[in-house]
PDB file of C-alpha atoms and ligand atoms in Angstrom:
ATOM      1  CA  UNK U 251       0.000   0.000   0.000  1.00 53.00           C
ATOM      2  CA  UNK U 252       3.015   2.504   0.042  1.00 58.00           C
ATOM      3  CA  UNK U 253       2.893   5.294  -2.534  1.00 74.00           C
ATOM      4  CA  UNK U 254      -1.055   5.292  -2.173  1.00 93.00           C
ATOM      5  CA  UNK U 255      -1.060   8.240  -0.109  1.00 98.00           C
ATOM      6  CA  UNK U 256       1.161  11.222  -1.620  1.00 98.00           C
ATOM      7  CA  UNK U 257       3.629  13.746  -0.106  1.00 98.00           C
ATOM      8  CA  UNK U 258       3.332  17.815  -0.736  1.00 98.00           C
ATOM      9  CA  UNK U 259       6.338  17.054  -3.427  1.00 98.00           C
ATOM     10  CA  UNK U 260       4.406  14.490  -4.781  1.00 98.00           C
ATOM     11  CA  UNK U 261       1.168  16.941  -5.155  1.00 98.00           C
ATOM     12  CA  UNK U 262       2.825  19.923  -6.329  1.00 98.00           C
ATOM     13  CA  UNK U 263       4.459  17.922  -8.991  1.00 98.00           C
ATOM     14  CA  UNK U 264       1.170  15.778  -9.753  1.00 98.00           C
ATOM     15  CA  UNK U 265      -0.789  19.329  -9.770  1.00 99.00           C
ATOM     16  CA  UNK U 266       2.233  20.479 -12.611  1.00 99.00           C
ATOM     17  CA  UNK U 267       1.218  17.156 -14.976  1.00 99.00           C
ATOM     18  CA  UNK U 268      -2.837  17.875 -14.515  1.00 99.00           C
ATOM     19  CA  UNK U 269      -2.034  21.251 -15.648  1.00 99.00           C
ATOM     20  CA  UNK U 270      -0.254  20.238 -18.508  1.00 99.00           C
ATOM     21  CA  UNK U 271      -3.149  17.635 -19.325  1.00 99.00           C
ATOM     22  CA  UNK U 272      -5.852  19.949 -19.133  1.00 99.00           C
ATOM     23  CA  UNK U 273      -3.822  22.889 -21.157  1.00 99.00           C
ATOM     24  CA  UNK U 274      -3.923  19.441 -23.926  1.00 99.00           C
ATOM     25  CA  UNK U 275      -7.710  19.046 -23.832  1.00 99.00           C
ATOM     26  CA  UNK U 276      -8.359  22.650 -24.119  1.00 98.00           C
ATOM     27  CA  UNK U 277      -5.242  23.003 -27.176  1.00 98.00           C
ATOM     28  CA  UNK U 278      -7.135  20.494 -29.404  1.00 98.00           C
ATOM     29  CA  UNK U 279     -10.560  21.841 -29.504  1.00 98.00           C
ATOM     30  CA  UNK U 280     -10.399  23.375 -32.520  1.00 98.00           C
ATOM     31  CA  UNK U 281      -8.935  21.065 -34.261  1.00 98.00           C
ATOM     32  CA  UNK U 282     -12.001  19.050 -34.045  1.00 98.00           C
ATOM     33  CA  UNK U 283     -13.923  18.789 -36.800  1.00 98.00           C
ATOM     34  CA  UNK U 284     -14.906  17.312 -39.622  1.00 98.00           C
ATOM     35  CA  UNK U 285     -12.395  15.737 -42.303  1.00 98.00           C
ATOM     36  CA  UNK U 286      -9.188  16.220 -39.854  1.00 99.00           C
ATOM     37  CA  UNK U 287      -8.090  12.343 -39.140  1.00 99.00           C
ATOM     38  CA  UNK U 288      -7.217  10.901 -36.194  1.00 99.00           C
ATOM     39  CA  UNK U 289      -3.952  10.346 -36.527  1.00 99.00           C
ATOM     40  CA  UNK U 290      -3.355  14.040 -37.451  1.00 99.00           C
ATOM     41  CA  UNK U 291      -5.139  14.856 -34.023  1.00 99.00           C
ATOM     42  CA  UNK U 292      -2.741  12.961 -32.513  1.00 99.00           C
ATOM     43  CA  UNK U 293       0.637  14.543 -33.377  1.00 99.00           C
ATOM     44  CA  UNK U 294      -0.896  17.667 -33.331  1.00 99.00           C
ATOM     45  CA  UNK U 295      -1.075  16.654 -29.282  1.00 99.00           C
ATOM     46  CA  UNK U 296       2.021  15.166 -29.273  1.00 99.00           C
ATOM     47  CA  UNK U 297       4.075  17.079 -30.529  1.00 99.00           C
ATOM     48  CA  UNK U 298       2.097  20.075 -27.784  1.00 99.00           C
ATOM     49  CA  UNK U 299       3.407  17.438 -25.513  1.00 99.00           C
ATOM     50  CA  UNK U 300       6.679  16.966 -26.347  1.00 99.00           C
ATOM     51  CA  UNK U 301       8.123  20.527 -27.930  1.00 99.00           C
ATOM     52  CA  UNK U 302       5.731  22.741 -25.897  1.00 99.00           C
ATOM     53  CA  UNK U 303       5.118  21.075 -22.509  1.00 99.00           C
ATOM     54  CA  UNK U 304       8.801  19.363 -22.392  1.00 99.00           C
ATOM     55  CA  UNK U 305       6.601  16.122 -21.233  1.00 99.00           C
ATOM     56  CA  UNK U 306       6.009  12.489 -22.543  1.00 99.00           C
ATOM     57  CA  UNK U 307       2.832  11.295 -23.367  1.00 99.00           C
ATOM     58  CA  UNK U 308       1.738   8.835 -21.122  1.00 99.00           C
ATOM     59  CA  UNK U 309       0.194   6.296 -23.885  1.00 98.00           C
ATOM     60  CA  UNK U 310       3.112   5.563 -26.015  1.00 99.00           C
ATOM     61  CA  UNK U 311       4.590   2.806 -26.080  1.00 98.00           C
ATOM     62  CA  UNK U 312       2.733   1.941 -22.770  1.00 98.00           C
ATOM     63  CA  UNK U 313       2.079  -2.095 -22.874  1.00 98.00           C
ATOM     64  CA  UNK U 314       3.333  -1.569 -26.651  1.00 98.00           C
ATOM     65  CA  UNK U 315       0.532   1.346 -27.520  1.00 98.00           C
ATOM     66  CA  UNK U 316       1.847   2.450 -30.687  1.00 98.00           C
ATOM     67  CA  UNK U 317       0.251   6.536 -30.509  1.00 99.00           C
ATOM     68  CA  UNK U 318       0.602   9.158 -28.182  1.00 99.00           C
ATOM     69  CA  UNK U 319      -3.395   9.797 -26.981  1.00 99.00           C
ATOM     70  CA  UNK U 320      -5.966   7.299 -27.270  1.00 99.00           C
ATOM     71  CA  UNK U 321      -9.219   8.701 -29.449  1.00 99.00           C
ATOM     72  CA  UNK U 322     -12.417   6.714 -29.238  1.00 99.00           C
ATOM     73  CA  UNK U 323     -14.784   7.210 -31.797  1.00 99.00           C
ATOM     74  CA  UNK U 324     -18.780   6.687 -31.436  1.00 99.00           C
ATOM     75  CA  UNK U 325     -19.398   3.052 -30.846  1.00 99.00           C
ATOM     76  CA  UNK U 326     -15.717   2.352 -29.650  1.00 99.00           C
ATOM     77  CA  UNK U 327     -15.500   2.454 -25.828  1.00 99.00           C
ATOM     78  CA  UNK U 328     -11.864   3.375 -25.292  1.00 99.00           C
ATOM     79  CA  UNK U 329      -8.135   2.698 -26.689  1.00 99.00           C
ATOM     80  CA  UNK U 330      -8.914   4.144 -29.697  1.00 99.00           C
ATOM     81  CA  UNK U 331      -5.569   3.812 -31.569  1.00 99.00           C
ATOM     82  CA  UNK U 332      -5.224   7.002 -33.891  1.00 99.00           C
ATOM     83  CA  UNK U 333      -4.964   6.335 -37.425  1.00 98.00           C
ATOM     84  CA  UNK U 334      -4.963   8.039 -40.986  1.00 98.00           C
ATOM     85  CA  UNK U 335      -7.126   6.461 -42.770  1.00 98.00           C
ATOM     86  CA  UNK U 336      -9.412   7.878 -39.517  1.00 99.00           C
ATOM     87  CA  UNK U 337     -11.223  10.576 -40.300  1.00 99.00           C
ATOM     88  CA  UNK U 338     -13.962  12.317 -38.250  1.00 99.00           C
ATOM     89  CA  UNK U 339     -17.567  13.468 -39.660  1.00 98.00           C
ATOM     90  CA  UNK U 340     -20.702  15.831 -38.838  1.00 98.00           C
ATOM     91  CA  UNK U 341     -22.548  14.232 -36.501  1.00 98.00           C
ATOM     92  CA  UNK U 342     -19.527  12.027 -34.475  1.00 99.00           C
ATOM     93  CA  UNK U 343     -18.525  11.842 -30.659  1.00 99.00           C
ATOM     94  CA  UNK U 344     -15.167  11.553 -29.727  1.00 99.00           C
ATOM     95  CA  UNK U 345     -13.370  10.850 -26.818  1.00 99.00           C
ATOM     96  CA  UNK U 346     -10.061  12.305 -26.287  1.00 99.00           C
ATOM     97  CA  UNK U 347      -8.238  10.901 -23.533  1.00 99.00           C
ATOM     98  CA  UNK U 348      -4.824  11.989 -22.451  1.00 99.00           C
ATOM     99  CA  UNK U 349      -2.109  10.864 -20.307  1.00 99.00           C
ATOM    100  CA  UNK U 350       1.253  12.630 -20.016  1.00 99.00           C
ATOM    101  CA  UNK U 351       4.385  12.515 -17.151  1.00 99.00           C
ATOM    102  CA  UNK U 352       6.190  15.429 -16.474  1.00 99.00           C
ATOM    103  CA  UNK U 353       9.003  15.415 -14.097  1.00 98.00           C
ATOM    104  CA  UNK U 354       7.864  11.336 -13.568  1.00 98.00           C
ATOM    105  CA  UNK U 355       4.661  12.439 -12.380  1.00 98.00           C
ATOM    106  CA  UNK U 356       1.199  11.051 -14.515  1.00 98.00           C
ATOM    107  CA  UNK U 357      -1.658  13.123 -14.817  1.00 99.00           C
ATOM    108  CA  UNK U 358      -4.924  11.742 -16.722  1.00 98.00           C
ATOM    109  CA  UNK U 359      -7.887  13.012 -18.227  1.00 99.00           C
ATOM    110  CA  UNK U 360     -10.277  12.453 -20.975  1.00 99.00           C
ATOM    111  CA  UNK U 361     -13.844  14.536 -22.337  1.00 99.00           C
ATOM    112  CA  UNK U 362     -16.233  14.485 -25.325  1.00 99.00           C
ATOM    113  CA  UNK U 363     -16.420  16.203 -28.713  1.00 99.00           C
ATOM    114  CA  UNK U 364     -19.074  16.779 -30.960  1.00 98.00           C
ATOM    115  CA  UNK U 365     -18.356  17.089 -34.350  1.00 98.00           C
ATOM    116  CA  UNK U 366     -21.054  19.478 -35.948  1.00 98.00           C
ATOM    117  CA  UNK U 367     -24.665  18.151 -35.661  1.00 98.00           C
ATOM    118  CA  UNK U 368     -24.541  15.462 -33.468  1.00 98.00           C
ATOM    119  CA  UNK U 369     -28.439  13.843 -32.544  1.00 98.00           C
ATOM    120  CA  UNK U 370     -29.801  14.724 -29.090  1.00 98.00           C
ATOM    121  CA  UNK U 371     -29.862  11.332 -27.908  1.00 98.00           C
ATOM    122  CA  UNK U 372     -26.121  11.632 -28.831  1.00 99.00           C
ATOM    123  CA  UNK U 373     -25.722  14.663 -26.920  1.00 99.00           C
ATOM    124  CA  UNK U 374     -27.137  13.403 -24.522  1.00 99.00           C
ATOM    125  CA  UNK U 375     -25.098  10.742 -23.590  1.00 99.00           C
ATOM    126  CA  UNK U 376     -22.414  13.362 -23.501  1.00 99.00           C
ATOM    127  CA  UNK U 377     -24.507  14.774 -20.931  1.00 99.00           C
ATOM    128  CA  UNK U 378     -25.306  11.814 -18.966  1.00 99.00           C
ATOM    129  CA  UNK U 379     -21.802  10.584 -18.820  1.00 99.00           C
ATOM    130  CA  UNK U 380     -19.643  13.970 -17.642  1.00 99.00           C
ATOM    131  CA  UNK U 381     -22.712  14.807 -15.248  1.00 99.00           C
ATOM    132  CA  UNK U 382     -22.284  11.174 -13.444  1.00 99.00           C
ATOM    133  CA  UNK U 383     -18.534  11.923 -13.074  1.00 99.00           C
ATOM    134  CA  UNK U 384     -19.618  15.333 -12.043  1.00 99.00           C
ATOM    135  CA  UNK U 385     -21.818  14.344  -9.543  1.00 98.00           C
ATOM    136  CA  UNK U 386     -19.515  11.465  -8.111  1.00 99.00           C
ATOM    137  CA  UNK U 387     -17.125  14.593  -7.135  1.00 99.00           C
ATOM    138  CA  UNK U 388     -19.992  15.758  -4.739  1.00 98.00           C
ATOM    139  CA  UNK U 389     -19.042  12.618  -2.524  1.00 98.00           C
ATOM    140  CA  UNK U 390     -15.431  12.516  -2.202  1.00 99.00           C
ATOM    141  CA  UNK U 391     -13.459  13.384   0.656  1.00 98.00           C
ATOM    142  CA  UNK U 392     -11.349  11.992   3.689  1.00 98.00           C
ATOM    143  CA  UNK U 393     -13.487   9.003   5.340  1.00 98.00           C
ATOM    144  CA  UNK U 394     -15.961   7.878   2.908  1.00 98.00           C
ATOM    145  CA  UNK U 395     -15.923   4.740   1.011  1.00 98.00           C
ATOM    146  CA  UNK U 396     -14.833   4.738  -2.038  1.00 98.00           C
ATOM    147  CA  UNK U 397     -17.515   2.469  -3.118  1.00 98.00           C
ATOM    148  CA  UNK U 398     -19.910   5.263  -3.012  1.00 99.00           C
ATOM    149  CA  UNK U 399     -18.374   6.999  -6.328  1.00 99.00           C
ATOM    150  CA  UNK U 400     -19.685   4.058  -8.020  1.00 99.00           C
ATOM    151  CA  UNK U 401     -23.062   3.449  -6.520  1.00 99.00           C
ATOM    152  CA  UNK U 402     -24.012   7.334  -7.335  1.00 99.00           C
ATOM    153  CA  UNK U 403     -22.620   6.729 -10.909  1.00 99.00           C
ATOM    154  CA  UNK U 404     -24.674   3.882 -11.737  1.00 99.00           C
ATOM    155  CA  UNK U 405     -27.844   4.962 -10.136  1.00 99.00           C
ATOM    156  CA  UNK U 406     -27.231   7.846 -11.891  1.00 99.00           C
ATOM    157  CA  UNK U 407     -26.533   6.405 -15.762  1.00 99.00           C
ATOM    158  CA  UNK U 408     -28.671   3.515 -15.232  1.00 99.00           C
ATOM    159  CA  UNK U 409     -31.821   5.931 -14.160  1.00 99.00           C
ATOM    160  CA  UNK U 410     -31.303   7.612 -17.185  1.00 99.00           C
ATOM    161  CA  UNK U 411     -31.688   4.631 -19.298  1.00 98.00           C
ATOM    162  CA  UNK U 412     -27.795   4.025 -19.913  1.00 99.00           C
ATOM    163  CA  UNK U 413     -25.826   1.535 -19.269  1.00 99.00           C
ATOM    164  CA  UNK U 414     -22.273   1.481 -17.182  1.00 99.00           C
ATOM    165  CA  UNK U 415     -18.693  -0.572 -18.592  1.00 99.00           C
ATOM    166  CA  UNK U 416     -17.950  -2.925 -16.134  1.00 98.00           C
ATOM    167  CA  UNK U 417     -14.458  -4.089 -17.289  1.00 98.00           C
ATOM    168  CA  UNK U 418     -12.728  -0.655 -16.530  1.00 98.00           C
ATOM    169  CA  UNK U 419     -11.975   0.996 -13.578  1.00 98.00           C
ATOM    170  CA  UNK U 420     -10.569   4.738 -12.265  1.00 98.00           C
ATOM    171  CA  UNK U 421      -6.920   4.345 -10.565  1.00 98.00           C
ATOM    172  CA  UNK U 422      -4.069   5.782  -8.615  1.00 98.00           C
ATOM    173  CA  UNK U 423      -1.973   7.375 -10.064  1.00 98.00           C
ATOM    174  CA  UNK U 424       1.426   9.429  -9.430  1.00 98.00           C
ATOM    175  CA  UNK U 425       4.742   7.974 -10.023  1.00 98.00           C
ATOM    176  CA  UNK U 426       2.591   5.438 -11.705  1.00 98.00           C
ATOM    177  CA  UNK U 427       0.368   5.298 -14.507  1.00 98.00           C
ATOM    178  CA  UNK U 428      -1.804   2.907 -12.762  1.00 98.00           C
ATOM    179  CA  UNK U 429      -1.213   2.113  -9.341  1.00 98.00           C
ATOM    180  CA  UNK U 430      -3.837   1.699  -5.998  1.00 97.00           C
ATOM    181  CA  UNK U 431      -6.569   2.312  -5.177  1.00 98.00           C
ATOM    182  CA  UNK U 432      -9.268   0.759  -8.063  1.00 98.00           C
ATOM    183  CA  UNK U 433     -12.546   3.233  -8.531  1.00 98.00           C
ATOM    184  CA  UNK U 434     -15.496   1.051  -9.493  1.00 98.00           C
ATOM    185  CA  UNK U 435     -18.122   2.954 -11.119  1.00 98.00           C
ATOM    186  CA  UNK U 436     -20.236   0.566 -10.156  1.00 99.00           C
ATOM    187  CA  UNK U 437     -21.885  -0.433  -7.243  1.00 98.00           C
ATOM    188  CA  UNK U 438     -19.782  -2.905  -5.084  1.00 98.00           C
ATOM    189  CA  UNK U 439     -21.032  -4.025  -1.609  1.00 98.00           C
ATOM    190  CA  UNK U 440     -17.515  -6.134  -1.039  1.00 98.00           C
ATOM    191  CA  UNK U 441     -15.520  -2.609  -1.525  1.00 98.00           C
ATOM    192  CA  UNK U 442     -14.913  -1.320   1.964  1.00 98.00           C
ATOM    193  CA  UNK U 443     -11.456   0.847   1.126  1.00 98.00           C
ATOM    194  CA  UNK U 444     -11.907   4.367   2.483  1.00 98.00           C
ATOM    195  CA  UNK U 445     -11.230   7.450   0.788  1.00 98.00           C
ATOM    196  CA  UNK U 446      -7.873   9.362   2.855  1.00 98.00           C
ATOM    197  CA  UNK U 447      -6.795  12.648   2.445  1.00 98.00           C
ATOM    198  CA  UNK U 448      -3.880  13.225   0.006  1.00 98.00           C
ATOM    199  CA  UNK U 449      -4.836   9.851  -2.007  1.00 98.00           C
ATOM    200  CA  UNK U 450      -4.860  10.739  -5.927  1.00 98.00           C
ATOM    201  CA  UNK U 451      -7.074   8.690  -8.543  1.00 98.00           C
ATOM    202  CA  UNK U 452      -8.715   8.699 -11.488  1.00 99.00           C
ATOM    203  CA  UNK U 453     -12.479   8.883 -12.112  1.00 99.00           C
ATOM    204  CA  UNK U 454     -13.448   7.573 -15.672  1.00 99.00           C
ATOM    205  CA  UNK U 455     -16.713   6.247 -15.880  1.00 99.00           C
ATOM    206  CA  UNK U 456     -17.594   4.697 -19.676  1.00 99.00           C
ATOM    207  CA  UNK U 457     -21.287   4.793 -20.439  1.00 99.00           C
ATOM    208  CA  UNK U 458     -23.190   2.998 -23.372  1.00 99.00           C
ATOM    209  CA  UNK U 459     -26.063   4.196 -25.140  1.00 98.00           C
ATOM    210  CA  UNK U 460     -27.741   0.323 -25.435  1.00 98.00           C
ATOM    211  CA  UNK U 461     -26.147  -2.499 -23.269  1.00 99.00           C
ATOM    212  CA  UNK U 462     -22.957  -2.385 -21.355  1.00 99.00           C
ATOM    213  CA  UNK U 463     -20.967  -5.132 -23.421  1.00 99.00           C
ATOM    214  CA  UNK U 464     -17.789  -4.575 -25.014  1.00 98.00           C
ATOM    215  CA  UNK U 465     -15.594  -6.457 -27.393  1.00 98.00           C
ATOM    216  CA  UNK U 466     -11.845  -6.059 -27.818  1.00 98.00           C
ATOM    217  CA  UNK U 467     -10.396  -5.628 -32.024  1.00 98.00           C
ATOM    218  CA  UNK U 468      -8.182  -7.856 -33.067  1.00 98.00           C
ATOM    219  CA  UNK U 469      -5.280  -4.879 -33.112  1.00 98.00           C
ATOM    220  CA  UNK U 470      -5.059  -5.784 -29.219  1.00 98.00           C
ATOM    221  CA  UNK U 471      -6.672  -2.044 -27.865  1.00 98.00           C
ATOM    222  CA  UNK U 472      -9.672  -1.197 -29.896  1.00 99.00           C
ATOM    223  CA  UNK U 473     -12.721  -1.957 -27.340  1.00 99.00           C
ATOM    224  CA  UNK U 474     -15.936  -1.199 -28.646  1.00 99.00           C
ATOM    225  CA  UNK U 475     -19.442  -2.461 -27.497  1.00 99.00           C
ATOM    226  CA  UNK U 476     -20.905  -5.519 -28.634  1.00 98.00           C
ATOM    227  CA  UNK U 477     -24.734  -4.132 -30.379  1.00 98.00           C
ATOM    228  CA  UNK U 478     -22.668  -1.286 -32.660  1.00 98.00           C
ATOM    229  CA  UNK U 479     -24.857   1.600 -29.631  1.00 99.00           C
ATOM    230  CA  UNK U 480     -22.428   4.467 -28.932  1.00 99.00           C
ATOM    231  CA  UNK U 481     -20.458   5.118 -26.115  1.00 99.00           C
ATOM    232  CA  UNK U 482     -19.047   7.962 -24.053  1.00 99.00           C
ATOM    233  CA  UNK U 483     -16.379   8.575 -21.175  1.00 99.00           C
ATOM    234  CA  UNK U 484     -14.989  11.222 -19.420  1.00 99.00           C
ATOM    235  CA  UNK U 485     -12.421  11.736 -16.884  1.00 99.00           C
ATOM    236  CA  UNK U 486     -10.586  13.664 -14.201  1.00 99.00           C
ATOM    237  CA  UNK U 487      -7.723  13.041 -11.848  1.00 99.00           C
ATOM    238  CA  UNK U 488      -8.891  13.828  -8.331  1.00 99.00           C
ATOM    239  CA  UNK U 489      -6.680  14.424  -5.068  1.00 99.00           C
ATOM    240  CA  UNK U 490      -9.290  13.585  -1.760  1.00 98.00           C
ATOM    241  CA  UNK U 491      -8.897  16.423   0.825  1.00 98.00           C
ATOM    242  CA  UNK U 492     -10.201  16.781   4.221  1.00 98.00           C
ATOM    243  CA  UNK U 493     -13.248  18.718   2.979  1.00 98.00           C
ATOM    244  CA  UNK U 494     -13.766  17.336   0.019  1.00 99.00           C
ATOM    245  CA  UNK U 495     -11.714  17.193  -3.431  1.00 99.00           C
ATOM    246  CA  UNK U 496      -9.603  19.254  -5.629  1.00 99.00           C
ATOM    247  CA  UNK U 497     -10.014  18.429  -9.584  1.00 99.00           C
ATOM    248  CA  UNK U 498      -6.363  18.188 -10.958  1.00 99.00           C
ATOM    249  CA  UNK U 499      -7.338  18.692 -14.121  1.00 99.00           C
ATOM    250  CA  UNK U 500      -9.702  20.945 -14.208  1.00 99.00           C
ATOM    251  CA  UNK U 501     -10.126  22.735 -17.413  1.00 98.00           C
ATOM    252  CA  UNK U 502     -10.891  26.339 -17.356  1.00 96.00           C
ATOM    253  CA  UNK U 503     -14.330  26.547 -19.106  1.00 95.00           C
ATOM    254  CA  UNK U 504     -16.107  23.765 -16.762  1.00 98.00           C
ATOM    255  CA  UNK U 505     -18.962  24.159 -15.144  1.00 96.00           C
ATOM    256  CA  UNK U 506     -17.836  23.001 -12.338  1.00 98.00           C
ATOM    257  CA  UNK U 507     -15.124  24.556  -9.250  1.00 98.00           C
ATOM    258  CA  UNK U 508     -12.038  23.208  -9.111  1.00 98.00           C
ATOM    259  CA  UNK U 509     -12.513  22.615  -5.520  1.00 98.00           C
ATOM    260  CA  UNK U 510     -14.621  20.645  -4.496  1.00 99.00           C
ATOM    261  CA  UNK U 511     -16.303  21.628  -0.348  1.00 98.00           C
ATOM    262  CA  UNK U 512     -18.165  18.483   0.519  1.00 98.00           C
ATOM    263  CA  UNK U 513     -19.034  19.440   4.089  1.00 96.00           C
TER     264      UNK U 513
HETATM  265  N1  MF3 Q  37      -5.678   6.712 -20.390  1.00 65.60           N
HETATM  266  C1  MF3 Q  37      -6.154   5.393 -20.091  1.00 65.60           C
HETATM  267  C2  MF3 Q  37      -6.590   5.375 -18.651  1.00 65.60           C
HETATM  268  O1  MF3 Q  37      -7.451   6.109 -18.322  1.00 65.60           O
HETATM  269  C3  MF3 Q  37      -5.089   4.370 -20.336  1.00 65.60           C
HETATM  270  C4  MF3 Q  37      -4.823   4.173 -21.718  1.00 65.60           C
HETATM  271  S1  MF3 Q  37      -3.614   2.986 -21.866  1.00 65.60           S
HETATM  272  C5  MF3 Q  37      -3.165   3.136 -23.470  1.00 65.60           C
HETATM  273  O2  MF3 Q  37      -6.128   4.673 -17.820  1.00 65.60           O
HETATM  274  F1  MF3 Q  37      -2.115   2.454 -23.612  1.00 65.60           F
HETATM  275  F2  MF3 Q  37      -4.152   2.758 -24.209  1.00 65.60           F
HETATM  276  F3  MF3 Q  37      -2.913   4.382 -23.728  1.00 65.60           F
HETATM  277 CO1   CO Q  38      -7.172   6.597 -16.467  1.00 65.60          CO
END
């Protein structure tokens, strides 16, 4: 269990990566839209990344991921492995999700785009997804179980007629991509870790528009769901405080603080 609870070093160098991963998310925007591929989306972040930032993305080369970002489009879940022939058009959702380590610290993070007219039920699911993340926030801080992140995710996505991805989970992460504790975001009696002040993890919750099965390609990453229904994700990295939780990486134009006051 060492490393699971971080040191001020550890936080002010964690807070420098989630920084650097939000100021990626917010960088790409406008490069989304229709006709651009994938794979062009990707160097345009990596090489942000690499010649801007002075950082390494996370994803490449991790467990032999060949791109820098993973980019999920419509029915594929996550992993999305960027790619030329790729390209996005009116009416798509895409999940960007980025990982990069600065100074060996990770940082994580992931949102939604729409490309041009995308269907309300689409939108929707946008909608559905980021506010059960959203909400989840509302809960964290030193003392409560961790389990309750994903029991207020899947009420919430499930009473909306969606349907939660059971095979992934949120994570620790620092001096580790992936390390303790594991964030259900699902409901799981047998869970009784608490959540302690100065722990940092991930929050990702994947949400499908018809059932909750996935399939993994044959290229080894590509997961998409089983019935060709879309999916969406977001994600933050979260440090748990004593009153609550501090987003760290929290993009400027969300509608929500970056600190969180759960008392
Ligand atoms: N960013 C993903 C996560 O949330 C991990 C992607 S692993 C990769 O944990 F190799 F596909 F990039
Ligand atoms: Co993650």
């Amino acid at each position: 269990m060492k490393n699971i609870l971080k040191s001020k070093y550890d936080l002010q160098q964690i807070r420098i990566s989630g920084k650097i991963t939000a100021d990626v998310l917010k960088m790409i925007q406008p490069y989304i839209v229709p006709d651009i591929s994938t794979k062009d989306i990707n160097d345009i972040c990596h090489n942000y990344i690499t010649h801007v930032k002075k950082s390494i993305p996370a994803c490449l080369g991790y467990n032999n991921f060949p791109k820098s970002i993973c980019i999920s489009v419509n029915d594929v879940v996550c992993h999305g492995i960027p790619n030329k022939k790729l390209f996005l058009k009116n009416g798509d959702i895409v999940n960007i999700d980025v990982s990069v380590i600065k100074n060996n610290y990770y940082a994580d993070a992931s949102k939604m785009f729409l490309v041009g007219l995308v269907t309300n039920k689409h939108k929707l699911l946008c909608k559905i997804t980021q506010n059960s993340l959203y909400l989840s926030l509302k809960c964290v801080k030193h003392g409560v179980k961790i389990n309750k992140i994903g029991y207020i995710i899947q009420k919430y996505v499930e009473k909306n007629k969606f349907s939660i991805v059971k095979e992934y989970c949120g994570h620790g992460i620092g001096k580790n991509f992936h390390e303790l504790p594991y964030i259900l975001h699902f409901y799981n009696k047998n869970d009784h870790t608490i959540m302690q002040k100065n722990m940092v993890f991930t929050i990702e919750p994947m949400v499908n528009e018809k059932s909750s099965h996935i399939q993994c390609m044959k290229d080894g990453w590509t997961v998409k769901t089983q019935d060709g229904g879309l999916s969406a994700q977001y994600e933050h990295t979260i440090l748990v405080t004593d009153t609550g939780c501090e987003v760290i990486t929290h993009q400027e134009n969300e509608k929500i603080p970056k600190i969180f006051i759960n008392i």
